[in-house]
Short mmCIF file of C-alpha atoms and ligand atoms in Angstrom, two decimals:
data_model
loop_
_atom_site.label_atom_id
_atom_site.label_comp_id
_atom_site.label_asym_id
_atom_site.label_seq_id
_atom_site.Cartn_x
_atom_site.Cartn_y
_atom_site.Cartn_z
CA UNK A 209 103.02 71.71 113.77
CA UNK A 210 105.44 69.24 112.02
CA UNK A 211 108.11 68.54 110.06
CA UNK A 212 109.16 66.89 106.70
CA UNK A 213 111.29 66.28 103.78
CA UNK A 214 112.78 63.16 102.87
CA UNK A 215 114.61 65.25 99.63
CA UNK A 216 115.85 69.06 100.16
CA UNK A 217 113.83 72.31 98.72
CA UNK A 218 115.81 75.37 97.80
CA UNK A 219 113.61 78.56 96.84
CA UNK A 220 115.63 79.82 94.11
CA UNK A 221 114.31 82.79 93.38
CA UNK A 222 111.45 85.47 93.83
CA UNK A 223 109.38 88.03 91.61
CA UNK A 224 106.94 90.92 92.45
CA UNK A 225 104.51 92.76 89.90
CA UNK A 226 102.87 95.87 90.65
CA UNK A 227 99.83 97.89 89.35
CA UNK A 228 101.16 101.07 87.30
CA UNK A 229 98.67 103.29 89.76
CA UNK A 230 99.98 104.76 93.43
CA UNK A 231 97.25 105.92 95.72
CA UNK A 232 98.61 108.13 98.18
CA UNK A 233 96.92 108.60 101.73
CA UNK A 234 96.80 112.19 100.13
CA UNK A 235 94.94 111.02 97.24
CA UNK A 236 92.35 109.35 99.81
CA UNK A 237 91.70 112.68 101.61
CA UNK A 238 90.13 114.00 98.35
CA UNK A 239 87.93 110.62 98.32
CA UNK A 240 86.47 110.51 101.40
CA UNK A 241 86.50 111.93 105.08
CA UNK A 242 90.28 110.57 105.74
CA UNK A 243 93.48 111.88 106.70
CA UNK A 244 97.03 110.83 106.29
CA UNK A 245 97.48 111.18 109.90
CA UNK A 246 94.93 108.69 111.07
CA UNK A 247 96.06 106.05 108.21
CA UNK A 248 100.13 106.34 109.18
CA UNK A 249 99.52 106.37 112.97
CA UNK A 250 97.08 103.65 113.09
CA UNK A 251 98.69 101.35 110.08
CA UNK A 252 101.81 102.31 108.69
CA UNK A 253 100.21 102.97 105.81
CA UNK A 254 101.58 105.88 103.53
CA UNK A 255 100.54 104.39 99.87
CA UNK A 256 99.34 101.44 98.03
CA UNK A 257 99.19 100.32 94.57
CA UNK A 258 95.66 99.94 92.56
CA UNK A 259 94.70 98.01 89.57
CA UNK A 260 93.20 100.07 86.37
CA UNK A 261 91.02 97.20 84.30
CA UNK A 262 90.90 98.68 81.77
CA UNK A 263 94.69 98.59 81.32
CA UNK A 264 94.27 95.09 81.37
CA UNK A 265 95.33 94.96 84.60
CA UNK A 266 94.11 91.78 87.00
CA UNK A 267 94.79 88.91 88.84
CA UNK A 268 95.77 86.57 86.55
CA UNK A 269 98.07 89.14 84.65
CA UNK A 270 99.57 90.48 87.98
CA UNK A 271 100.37 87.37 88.61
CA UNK A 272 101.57 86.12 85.45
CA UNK A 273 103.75 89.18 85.64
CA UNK A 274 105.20 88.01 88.97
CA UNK A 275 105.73 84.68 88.09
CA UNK A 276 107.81 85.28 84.68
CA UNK A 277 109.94 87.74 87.16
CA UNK A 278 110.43 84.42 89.09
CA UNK A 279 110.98 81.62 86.87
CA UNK A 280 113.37 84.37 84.66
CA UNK A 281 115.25 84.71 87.79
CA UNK A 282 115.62 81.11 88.47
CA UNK A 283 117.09 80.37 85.61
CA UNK A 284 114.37 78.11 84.67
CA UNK A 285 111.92 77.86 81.71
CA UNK A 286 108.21 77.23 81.55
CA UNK A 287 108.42 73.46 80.86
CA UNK A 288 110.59 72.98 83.44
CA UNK A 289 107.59 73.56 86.17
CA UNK A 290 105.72 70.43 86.94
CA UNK A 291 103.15 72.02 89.87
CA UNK A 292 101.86 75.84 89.78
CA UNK A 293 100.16 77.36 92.93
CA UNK A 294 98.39 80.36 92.91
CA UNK A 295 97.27 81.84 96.33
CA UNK A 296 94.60 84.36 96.12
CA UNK A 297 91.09 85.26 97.42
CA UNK A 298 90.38 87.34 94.34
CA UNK A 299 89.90 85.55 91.22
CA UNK A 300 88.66 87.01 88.08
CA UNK A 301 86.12 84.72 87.98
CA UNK A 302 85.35 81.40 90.04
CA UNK A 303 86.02 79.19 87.61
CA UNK A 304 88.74 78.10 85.74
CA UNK A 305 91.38 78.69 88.67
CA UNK A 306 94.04 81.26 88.07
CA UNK A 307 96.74 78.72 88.43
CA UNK A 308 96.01 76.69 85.36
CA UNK A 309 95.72 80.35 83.07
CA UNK A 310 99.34 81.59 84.33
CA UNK A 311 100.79 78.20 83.54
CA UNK A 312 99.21 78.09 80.31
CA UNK A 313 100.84 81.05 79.45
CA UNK A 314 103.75 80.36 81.14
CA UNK A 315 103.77 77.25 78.50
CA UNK A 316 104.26 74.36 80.94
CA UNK A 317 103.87 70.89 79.57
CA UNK A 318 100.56 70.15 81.18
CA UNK A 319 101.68 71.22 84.76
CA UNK A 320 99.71 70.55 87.54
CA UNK A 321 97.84 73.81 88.62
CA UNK A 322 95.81 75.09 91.71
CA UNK A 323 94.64 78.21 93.21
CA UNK A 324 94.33 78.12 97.11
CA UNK A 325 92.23 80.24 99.20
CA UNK A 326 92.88 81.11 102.66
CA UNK A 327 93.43 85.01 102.03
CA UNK A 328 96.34 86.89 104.08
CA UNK A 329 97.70 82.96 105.35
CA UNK A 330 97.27 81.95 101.63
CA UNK A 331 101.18 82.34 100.88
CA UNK A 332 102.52 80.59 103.59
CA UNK A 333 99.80 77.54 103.37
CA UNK A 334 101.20 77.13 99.34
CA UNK A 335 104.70 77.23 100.55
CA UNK A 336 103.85 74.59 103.16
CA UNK A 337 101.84 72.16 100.47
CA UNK A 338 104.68 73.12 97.62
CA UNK A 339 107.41 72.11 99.97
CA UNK A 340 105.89 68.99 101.39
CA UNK A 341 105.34 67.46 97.81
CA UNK A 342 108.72 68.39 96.73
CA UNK A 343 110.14 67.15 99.97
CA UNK A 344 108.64 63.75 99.11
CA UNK A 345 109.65 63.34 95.64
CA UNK A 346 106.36 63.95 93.80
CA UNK A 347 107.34 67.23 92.14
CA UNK A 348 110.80 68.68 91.41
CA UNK A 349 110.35 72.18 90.16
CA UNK A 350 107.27 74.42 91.85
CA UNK A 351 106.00 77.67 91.15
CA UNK A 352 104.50 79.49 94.03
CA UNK A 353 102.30 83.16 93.43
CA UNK A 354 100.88 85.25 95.89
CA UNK A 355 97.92 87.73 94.39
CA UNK A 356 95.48 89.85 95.39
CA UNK A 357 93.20 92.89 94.39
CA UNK A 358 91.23 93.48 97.20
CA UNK A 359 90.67 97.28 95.66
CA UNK A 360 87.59 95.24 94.11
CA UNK A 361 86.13 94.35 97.56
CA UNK A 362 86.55 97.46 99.09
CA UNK A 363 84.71 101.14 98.49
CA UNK A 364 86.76 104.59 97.77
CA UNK A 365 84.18 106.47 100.02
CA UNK A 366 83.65 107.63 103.50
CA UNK A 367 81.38 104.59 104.10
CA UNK A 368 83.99 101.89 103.22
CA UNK A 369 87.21 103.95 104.96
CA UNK A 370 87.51 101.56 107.27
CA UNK A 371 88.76 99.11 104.79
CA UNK A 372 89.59 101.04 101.70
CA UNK A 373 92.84 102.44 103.12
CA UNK A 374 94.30 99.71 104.62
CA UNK A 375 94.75 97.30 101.10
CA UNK A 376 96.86 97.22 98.26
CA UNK A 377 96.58 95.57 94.89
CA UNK A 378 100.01 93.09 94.26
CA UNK A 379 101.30 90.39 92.78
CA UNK A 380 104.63 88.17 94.20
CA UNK A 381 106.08 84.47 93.12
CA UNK A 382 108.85 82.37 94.20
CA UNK A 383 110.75 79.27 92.34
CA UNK A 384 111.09 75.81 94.51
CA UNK A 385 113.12 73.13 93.26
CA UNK A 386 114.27 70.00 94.93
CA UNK A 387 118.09 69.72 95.35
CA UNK A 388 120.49 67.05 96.60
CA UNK A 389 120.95 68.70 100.25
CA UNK A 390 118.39 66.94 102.40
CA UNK A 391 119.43 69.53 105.22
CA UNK A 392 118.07 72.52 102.94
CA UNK A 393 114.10 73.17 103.15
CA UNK A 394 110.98 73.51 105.74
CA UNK A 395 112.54 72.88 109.25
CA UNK A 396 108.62 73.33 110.74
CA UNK A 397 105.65 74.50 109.76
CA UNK A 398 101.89 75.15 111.00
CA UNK A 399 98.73 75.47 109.01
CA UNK A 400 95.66 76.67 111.37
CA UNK A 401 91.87 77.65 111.14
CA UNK A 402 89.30 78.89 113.70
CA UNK A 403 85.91 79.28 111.19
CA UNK A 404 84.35 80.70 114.35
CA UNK A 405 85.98 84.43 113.79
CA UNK A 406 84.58 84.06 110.05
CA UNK A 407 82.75 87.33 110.56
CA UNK A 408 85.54 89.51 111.19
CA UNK A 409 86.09 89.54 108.04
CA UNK A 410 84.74 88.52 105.25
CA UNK A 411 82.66 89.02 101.58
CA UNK A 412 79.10 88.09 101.47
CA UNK A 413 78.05 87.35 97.89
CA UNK A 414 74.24 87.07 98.51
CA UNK A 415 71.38 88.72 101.23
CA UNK A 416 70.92 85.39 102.07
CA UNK A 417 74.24 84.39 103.02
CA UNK A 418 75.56 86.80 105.47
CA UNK A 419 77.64 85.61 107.93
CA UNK A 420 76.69 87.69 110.77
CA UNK A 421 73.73 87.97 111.83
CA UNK A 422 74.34 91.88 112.12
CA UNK A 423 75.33 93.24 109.25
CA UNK A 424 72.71 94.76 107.61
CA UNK A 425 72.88 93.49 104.18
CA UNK A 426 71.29 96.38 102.41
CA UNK A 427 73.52 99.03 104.17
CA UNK A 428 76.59 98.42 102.38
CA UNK A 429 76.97 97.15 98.95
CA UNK A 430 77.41 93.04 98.19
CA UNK A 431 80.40 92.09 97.57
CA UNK A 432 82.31 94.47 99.61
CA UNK A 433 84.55 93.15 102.58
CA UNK A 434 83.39 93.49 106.10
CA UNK A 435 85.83 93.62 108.73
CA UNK A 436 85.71 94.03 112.55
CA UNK A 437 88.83 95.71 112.79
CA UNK A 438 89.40 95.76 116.80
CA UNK A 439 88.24 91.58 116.97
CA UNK A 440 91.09 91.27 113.97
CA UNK A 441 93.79 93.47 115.57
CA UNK A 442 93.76 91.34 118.74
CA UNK A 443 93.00 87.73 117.10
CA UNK A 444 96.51 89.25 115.02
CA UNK A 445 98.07 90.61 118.25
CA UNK A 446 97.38 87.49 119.98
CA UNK A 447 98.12 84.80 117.45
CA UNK A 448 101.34 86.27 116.20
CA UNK A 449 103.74 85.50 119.11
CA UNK A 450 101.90 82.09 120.15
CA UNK A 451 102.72 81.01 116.48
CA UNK A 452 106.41 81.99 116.29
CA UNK A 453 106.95 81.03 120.05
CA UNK A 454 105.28 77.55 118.42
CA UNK A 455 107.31 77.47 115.82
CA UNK A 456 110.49 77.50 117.20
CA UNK A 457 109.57 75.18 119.56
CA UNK A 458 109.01 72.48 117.29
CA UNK A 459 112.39 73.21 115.37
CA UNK A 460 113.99 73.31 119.01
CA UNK A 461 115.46 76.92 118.36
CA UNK A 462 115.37 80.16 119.86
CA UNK A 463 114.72 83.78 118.31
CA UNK A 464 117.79 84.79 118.49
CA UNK A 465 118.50 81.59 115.99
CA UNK A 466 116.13 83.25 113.41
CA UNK A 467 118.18 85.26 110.60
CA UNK A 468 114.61 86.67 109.15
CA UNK A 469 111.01 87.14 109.65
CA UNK A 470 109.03 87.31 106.78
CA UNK A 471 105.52 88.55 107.78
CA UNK A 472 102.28 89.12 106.33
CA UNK A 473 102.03 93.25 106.60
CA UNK A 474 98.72 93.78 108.16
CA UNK A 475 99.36 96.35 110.36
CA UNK A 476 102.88 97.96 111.48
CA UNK A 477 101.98 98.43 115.00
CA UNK A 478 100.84 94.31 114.83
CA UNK A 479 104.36 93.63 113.42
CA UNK A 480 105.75 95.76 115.86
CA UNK A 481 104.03 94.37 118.98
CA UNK A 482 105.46 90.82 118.10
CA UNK A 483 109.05 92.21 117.11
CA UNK A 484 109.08 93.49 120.94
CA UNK A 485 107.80 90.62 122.56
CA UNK A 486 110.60 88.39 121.15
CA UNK A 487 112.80 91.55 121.11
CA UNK A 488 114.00 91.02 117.28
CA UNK A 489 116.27 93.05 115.86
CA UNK A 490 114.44 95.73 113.41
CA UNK A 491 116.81 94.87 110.82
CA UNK A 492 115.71 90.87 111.03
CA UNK A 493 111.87 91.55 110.55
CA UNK A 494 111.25 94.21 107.44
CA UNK A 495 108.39 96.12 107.23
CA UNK A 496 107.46 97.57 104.22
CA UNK A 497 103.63 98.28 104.23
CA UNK A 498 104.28 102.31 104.38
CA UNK A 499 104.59 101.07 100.34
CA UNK A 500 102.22 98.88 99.50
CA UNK A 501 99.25 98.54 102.24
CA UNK A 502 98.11 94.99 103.08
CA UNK A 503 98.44 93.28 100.00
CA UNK A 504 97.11 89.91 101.28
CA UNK A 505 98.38 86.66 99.67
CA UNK A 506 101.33 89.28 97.88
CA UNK A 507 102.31 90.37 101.03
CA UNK A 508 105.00 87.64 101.93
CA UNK A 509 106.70 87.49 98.55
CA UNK A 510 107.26 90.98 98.44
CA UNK A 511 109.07 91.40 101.96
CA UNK A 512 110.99 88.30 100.51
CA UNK A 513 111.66 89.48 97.12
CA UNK A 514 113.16 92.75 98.83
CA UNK A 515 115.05 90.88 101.06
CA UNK A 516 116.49 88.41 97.86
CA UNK A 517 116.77 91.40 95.30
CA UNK A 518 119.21 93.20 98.36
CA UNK A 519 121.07 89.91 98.78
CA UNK A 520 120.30 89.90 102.14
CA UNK A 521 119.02 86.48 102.06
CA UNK A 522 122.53 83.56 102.23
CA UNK A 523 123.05 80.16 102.22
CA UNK A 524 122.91 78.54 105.53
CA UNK A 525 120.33 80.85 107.11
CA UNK A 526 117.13 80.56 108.70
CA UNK A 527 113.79 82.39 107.63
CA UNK A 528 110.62 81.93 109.51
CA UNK A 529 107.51 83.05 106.87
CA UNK A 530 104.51 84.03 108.95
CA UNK A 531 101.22 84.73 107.51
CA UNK A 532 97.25 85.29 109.21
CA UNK A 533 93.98 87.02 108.25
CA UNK A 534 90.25 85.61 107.32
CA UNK A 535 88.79 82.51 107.87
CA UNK A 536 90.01 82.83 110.40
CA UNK A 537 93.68 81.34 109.43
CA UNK A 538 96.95 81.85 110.47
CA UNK A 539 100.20 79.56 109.41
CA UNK A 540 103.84 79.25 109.42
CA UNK A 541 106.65 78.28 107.63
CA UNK A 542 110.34 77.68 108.93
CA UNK A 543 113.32 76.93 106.33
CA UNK A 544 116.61 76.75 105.97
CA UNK A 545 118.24 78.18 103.42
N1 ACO B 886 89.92 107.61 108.58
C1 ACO B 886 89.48 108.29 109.65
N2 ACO B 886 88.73 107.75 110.62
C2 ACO B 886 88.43 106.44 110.50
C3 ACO B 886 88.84 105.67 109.41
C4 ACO B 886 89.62 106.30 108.41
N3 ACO B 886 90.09 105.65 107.33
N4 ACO B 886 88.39 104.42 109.56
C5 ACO B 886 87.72 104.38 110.72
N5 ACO B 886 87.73 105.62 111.27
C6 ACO B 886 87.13 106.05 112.54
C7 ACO B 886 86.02 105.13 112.99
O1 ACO B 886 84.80 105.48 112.39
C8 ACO B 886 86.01 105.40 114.49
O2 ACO B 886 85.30 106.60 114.72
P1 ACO B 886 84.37 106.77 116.04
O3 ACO B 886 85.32 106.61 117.20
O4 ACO B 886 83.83 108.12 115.87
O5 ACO B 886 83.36 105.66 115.95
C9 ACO B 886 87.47 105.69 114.83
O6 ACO B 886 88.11 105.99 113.55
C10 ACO B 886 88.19 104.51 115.45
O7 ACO B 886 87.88 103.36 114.67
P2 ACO B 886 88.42 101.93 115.10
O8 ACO B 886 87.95 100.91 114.12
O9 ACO B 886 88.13 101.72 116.55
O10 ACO B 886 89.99 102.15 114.92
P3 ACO B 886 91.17 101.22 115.39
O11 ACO B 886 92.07 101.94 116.29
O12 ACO B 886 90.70 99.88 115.81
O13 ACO B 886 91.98 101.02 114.02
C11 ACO B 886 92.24 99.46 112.21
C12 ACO B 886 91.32 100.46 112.91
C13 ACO B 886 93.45 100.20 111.69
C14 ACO B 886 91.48 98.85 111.05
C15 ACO B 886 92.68 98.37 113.23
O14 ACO B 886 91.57 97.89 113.94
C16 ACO B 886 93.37 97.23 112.54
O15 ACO B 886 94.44 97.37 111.98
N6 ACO B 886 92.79 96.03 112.61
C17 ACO B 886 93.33 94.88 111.94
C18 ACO B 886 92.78 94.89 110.55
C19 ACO B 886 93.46 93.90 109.64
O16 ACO B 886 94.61 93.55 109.85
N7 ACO B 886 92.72 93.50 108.62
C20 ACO B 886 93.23 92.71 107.57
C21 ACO B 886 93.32 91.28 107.91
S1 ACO B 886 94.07 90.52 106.61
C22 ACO B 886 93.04 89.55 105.60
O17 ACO B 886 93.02 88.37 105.74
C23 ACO B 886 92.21 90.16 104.53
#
């Protein structure tokens, strides 16, 4: 937990992009042995958005999309961007990054350009490393995306309902830029890890490098995430109010001192577990996964883009970002605004 900043950060501005494709929990009932009942009451969940390849649809034009949204918004032009960060777990490929493809296109003048990987925490760990090198003068203007298409990693079938109804493809970005109000930026922020839950959830790639011991790795297909569901739900449940109880703490403020809570949308009865415990407000912690289903790394930027597009979000207020999810990681990121 610490804080930082010797210049101020603003986050101008926001962007989302979406697949054209809406999977409905209805849809899923036709797919496998599902109901809409068991998704809503257990999730939230009442749709999500899925990529169509062959569309041209992916992560590094999702994201692209997003971005342009963002920088458009801003005000700002390609060249003006001198660091782009690209959070995701799902890369077209593993190498080049995404980062250095969407500013390419974006046609920055040789901008630095990094994907980072720590799935659902992945947004709030870039916003956390974006803020920290504007805040001490290494880079002015900062693009920030969030993407994910975990449809790849998951299978439409009675076998893989545990996961398949639960994620959403997306695509969100935000604008930093340093400005000359030192009191504007990250008031506190935390970046944490515990490897030792890596097997509630990951993606094994090969037989011979399965995480846990047992998962069978013929039973399922490579490739396709594995998730202990309950061992997630209460490393979330957990987690969630030590970290914002944390976080305040090292800003020395209260809840009540908290004008929004941006959260990673796992799971509406997680969200709504924490919102009780702390007794926010409903209206000062949006949920919005009936929409879009956990959309990972997008997850953040699209409660925040909402929040932004509805003008919700003013100068002088306070917005805690919270993100957690595999590795395991979890992370958060206090500014003022
Ligand atoms: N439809 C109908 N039945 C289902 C489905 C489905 N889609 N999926 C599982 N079931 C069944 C199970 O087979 C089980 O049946 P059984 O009792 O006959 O064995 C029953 O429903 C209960 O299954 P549980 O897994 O115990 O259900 P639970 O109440 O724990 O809810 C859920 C499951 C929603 C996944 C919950 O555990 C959860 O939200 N966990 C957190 C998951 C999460 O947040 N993951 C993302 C992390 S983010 C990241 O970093 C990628």
């Amino acid at each position: 937990m610490s804080t930082s900043g010797a210049f101020g950060v603003q986050i101008l501005s926001s962007g989302v992009a979406l697949p054209q494709r809406v999977v409905t929990n209805r849809d899923l009932e036709s797919l496998m042995d599902t109901t809409d009942e068991w998704i809503t009451k257990r999730t939230g969940i009442r749709q999500r958005y899925s990529v169509d390849p062959a569309k041209g649809e992916n992560t590094r034009t999702l994201g692209l999309n997003a971005a342009k949204q963002a920088i458009e918004r801003a005000g700002v032009t390609g060249p003006d961007l001198d660091l782009v960060i690209v959070a995701t777990m799902t890369p077209d490929m593993p190498t080049p990054a995404t980062a250095p493809l969407i500013a390419h296109a974006l046609g920055t003048n040789d901008a630095g350009a990094f994907d980072l990987s720590a799935a659902c925490s992945g947004f709030v760990f870039s916003l956390n490393t974006a803020a920290a090198l504007i805040g001490s003068g290494a880079y002015s203007t900062v693009l920030v995306v969030g993407v994910d298409l975990l449809s790849r990693h998951v299978e439409f079938s009675t076998r893989g309902r545990s996961t398949s109804v639960l994620f959403g493809d997306a695509a969100g970005a935000v604008v930093m830029r340093r400005c000359t109000d030192p009191a504007k930026g990250l008031l506190a922020q935390a970046m944490c890890s515990d490897g030792g839950g890596a097997t509630h959830l990951y993606i094994p790639c090969d037989k011979d490098n399965m995480l846990c011991e047992d998962d069978d790795p013929e039973a399922f297909p490579l490739d396709q995430l594995r998730m202990h569901g309950q061992q997630v739900f209460r490393f979330a449940v957990s987690k969630f109010p030590n970290l914002i109880a944390e976080t305040l703490d090292a800003a020395g403020l209260g809840p009540n001192d908290i004008d929004h809570y941006v959260c990673h949308q796992s799971n509406a009865r997680i969200l709504e577990a924490a919102r009780q415990r702390f007794d926010i407000p409903t209206e000062k912690l949006r949920v919005n996964i009936d929409r879009y289903g956990n959309t990972v790394a997008a997850s953040i930027p699209l409660v925040f883009d909402e929040l932004n597009t509805e003008h919700l979000i003013k100068p002088g207020q306070k917005v805690m970002f919270l993100g957690f999810g595999a590795g395991l990681t979890w992370g958060s990121s206090l500014w003022q605004f």
